[in-house]
Each structure stands twice: as structure tokens, then as C-alpha cells.
mmCIF file of N, CA and C in Angstrom:
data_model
loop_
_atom_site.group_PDB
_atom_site.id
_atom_site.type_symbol
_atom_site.label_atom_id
_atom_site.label_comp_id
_atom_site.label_asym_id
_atom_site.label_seq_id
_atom_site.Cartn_x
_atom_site.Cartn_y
_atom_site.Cartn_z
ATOM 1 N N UNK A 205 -7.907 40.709 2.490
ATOM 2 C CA UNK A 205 -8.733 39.585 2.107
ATOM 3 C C UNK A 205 -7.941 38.562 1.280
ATOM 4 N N UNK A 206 -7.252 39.289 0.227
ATOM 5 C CA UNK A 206 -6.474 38.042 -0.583
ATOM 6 C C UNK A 206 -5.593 37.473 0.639
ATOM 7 N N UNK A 207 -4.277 37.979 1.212
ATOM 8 C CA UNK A 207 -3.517 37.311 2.334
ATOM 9 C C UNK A 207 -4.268 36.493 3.119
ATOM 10 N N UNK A 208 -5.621 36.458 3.263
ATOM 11 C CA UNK A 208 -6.242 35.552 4.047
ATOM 12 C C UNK A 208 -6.217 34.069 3.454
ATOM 13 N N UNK A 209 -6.553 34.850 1.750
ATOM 14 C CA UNK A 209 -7.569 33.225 0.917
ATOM 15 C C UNK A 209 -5.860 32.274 0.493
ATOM 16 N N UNK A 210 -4.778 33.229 0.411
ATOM 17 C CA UNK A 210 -3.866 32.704 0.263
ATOM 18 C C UNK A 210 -2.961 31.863 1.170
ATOM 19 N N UNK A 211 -3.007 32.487 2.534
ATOM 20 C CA UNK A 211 -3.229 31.729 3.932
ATOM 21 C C UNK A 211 -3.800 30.320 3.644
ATOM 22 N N UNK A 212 -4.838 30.249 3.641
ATOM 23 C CA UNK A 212 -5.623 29.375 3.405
ATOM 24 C C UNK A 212 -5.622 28.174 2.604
ATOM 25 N N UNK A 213 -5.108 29.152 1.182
ATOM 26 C CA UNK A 213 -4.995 28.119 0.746
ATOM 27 C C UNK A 213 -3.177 27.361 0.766
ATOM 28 N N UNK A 214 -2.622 27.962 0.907
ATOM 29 C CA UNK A 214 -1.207 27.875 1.515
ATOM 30 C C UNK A 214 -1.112 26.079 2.644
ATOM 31 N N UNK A 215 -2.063 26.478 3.723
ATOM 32 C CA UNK A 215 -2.282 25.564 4.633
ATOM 33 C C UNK A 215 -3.102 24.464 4.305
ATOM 34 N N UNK A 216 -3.762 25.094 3.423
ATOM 35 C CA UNK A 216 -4.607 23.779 2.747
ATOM 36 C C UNK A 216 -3.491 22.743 1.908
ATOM 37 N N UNK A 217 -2.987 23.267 0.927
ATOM 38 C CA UNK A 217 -1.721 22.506 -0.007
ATOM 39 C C UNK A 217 -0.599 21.523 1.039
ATOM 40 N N UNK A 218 -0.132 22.367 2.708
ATOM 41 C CA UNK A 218 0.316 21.912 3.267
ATOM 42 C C UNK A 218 -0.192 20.501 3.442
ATOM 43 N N UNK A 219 -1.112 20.819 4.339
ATOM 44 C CA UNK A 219 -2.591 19.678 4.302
ATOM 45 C C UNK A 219 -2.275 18.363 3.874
ATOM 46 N N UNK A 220 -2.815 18.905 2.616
ATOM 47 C CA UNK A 220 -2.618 17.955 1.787
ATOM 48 C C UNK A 220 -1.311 17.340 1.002
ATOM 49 N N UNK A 221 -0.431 17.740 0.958
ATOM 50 C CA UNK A 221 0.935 16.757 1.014
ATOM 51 C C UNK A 221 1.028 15.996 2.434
ATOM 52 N N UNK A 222 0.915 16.840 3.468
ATOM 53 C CA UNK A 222 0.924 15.881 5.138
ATOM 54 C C UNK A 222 0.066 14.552 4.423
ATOM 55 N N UNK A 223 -0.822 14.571 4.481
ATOM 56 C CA UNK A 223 -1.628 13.739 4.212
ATOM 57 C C UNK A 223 -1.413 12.533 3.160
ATOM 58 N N UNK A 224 -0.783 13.241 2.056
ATOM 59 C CA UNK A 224 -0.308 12.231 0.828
ATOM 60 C C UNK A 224 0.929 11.491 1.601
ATOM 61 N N UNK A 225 1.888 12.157 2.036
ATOM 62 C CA UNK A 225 3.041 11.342 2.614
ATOM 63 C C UNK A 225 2.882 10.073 3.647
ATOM 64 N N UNK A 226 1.531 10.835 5.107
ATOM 65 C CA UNK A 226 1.339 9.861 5.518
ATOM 66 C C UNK A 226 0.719 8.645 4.744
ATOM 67 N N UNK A 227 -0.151 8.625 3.718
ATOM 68 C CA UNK A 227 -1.063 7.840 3.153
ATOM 69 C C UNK A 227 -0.091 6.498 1.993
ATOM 70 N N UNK A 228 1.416 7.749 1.641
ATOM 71 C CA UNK A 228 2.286 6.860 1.134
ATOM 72 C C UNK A 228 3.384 6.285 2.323
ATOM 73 N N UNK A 229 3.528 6.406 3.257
ATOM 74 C CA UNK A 229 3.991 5.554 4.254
ATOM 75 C C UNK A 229 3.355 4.372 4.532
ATOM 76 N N UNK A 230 2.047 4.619 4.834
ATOM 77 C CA UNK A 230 1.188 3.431 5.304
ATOM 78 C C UNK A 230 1.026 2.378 4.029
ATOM 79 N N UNK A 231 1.060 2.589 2.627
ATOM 80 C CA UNK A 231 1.447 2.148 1.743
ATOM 81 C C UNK A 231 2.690 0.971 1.878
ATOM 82 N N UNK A 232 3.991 2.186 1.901
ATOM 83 C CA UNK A 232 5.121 1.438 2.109
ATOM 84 C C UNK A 232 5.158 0.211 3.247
ATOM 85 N N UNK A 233 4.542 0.338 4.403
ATOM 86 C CA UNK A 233 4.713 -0.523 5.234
ATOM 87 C C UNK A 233 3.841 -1.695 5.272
ATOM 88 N N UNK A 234 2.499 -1.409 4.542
ATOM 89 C CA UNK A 234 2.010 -2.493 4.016
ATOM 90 C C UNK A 234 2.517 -3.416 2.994
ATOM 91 N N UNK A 235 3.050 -3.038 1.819
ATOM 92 C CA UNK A 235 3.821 -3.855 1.414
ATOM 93 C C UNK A 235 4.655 -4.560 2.203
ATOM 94 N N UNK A 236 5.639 -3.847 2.672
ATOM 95 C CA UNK A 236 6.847 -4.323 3.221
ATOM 96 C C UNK A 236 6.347 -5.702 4.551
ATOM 97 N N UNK A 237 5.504 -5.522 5.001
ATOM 98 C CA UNK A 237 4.348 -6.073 6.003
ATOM 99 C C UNK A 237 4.533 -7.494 4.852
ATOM 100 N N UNK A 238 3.724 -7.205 3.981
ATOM 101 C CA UNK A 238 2.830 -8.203 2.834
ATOM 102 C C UNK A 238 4.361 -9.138 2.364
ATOM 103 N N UNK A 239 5.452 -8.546 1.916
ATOM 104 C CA UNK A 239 6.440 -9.467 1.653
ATOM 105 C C UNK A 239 7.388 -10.545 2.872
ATOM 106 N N UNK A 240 7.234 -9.433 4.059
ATOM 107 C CA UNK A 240 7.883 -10.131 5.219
ATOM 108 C C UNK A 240 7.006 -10.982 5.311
ATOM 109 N N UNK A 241 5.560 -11.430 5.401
ATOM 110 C CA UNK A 241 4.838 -12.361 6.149
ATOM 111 C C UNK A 241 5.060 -13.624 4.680
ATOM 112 N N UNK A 242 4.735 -13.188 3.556
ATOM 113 C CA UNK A 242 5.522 -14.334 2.749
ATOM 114 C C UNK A 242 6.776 -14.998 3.160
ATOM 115 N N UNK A 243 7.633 -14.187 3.255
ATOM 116 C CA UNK A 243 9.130 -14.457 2.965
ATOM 117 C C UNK A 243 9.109 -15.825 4.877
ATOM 118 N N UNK A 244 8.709 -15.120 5.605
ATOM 119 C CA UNK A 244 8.501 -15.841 6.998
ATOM 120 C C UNK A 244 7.518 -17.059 7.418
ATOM 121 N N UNK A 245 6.705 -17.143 5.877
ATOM 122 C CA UNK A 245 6.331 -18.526 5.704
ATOM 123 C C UNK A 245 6.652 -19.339 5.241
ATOM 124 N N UNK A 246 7.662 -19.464 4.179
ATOM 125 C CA UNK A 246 8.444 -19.783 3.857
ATOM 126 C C UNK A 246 9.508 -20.496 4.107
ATOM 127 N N UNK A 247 9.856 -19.928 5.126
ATOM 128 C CA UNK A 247 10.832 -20.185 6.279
ATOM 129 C C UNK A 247 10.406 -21.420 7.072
ATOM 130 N N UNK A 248 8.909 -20.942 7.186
ATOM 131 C CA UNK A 248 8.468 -21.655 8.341
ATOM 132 C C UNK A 248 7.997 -23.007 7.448
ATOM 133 N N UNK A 249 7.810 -23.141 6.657
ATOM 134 C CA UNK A 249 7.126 -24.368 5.804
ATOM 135 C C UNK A 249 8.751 -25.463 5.755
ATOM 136 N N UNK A 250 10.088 -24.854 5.417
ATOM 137 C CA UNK A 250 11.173 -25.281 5.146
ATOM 138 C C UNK A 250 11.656 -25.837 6.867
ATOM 139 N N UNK A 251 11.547 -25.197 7.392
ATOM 140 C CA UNK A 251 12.011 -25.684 9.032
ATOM 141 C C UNK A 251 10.957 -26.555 9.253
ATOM 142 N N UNK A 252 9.639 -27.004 8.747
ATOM 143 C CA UNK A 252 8.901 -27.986 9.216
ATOM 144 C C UNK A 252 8.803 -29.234 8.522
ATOM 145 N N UNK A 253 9.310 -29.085 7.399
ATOM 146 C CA UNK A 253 10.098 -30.415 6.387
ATOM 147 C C UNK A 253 11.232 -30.635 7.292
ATOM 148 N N UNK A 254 12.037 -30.179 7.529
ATOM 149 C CA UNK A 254 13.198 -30.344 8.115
ATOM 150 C C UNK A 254 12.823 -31.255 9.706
ATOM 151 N N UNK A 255 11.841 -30.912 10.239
ATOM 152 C CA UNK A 255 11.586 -31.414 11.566
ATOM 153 C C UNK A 255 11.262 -32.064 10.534
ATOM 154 N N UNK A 256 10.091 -32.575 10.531
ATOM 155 C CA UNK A 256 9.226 -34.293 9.582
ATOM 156 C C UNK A 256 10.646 -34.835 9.314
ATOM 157 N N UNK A 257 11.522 -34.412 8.291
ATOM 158 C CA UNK A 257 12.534 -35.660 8.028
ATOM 159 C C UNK A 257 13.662 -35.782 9.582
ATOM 160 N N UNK A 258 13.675 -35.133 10.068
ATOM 161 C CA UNK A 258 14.522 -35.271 11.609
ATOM 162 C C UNK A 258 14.048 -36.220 11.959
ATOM 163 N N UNK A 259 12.146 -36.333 12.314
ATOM 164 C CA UNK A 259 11.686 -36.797 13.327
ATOM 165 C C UNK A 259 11.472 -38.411 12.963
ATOM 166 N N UNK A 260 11.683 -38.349 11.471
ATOM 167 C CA UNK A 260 11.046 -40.067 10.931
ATOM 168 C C UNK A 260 12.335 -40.649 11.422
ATOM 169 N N UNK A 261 13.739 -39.659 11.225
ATOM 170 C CA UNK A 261 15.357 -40.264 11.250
ATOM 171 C C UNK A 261 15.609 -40.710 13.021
ATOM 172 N N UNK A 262 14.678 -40.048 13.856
ATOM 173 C CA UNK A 262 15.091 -40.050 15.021
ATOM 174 C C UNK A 262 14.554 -41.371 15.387
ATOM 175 N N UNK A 263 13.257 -41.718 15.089
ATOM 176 C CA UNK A 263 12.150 -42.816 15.464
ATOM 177 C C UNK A 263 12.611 -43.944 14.821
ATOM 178 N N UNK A 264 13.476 -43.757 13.374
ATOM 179 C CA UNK A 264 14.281 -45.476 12.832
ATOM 180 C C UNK A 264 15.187 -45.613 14.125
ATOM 181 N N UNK A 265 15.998 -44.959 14.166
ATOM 182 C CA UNK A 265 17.306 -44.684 14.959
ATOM 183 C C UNK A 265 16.906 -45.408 16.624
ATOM 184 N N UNK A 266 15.447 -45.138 16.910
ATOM 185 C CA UNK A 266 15.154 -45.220 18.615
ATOM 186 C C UNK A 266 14.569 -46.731 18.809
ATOM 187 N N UNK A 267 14.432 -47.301 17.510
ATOM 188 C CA UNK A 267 13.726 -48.575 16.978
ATOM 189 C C UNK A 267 15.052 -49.247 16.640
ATOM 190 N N UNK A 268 15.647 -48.708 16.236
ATOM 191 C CA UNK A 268 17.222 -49.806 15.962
ATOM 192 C C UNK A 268 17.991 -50.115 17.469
ATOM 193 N N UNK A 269 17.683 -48.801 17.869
ATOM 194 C CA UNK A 269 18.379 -49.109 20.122
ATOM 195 C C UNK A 269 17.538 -49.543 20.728
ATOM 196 N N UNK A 270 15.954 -49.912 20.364
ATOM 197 C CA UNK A 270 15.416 -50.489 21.093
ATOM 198 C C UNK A 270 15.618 -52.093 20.868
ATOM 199 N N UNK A 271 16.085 -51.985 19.761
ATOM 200 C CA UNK A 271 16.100 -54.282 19.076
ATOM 201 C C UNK A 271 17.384 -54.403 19.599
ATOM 202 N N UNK A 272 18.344 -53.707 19.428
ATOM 203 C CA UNK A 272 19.578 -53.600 20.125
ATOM 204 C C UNK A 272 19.563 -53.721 21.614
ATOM 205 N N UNK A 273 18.782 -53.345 21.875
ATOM 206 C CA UNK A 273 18.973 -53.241 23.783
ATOM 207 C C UNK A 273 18.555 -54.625 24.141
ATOM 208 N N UNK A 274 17.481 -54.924 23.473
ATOM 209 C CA UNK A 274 16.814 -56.372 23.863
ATOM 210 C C UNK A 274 17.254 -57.261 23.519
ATOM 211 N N UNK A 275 18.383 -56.991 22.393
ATOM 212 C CA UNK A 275 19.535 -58.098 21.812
ATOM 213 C C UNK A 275 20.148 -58.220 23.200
ATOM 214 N N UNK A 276 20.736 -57.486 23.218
ATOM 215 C CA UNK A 276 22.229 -57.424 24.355
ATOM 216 C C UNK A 276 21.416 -57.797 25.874
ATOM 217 N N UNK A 277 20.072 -57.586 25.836
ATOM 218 C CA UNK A 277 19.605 -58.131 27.628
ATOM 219 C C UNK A 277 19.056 -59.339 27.214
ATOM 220 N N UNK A 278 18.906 -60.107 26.331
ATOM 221 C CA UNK A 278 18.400 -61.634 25.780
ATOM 222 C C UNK A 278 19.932 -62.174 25.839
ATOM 223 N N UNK A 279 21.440 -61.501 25.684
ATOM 224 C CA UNK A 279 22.419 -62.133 25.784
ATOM 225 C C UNK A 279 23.215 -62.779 27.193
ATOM 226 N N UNK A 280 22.167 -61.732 28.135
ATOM 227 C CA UNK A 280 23.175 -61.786 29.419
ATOM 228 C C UNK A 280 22.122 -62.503 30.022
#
């Protein structure tokens, strides 16, 4: 009878560390989850300043070859 309750409880203790480890994994990867999706907005906010100032630089630039083009075909 005792070898049984000790069995028992043996597999139970198992149990329950299985359980704590998985419960601290899913932990770990939530964080790790929670900082990557910061860290990757971040990113993404900085690459979209970067387009905005590209795109204002591209549109002076396509406005200076367009007065330019109509210079040079008003010349000929």
C-alpha cells in the first residue's frame, strides 16, 4: 500500500514540475514575443520616416526635370 501512495505521489511531483516548466516556457516566449513585436515596430516607424523624407526628395527632384524639360523643349 505505501509503494503504491508513493508511486503516486512520485508521479504526481513529476506532474507537476512537467507542468511548471511547460508553463515557464510559454512565459519565456511570451516575453520574448512581447519585446520582438516592440523592437519590429520600431523599425518599422524608422523605415517609414525614411520613405516620407525619400518621397518629398524624389517629388522636388521630378518637379525640377519637369521645368527643366519644358525649358529645353520651349528652346528648340
Amino acid at each position: 500500500m505505501k509503494r503504491r501512495k508513493k508511486r503516486k505521489n512520485l508521479f504526481r511531483y513529476i506532474y507537476i514540475l512537467f507542468v511548471l516548466l511547460l508553463v515557464f516556457f510559454l512565459v519565456v516566449i511570451l516575453a520574448s514575443s512581447i519585446i520582438r513585436y516592440k523592437v519590429n515596430l520600431n523599425e518599422l516607424n524608422q523605415v517609414k520616416k525614411q520613405y516620407e523624407e525619400l518621397k518629398e526628395k524624389y517629388e522636388k527632384n521630378l518637379i525640377i526635370y519637369e521645368k527643366l524639360k519644358m525649358l529645353r523643349e520651349g528652346r528648340k
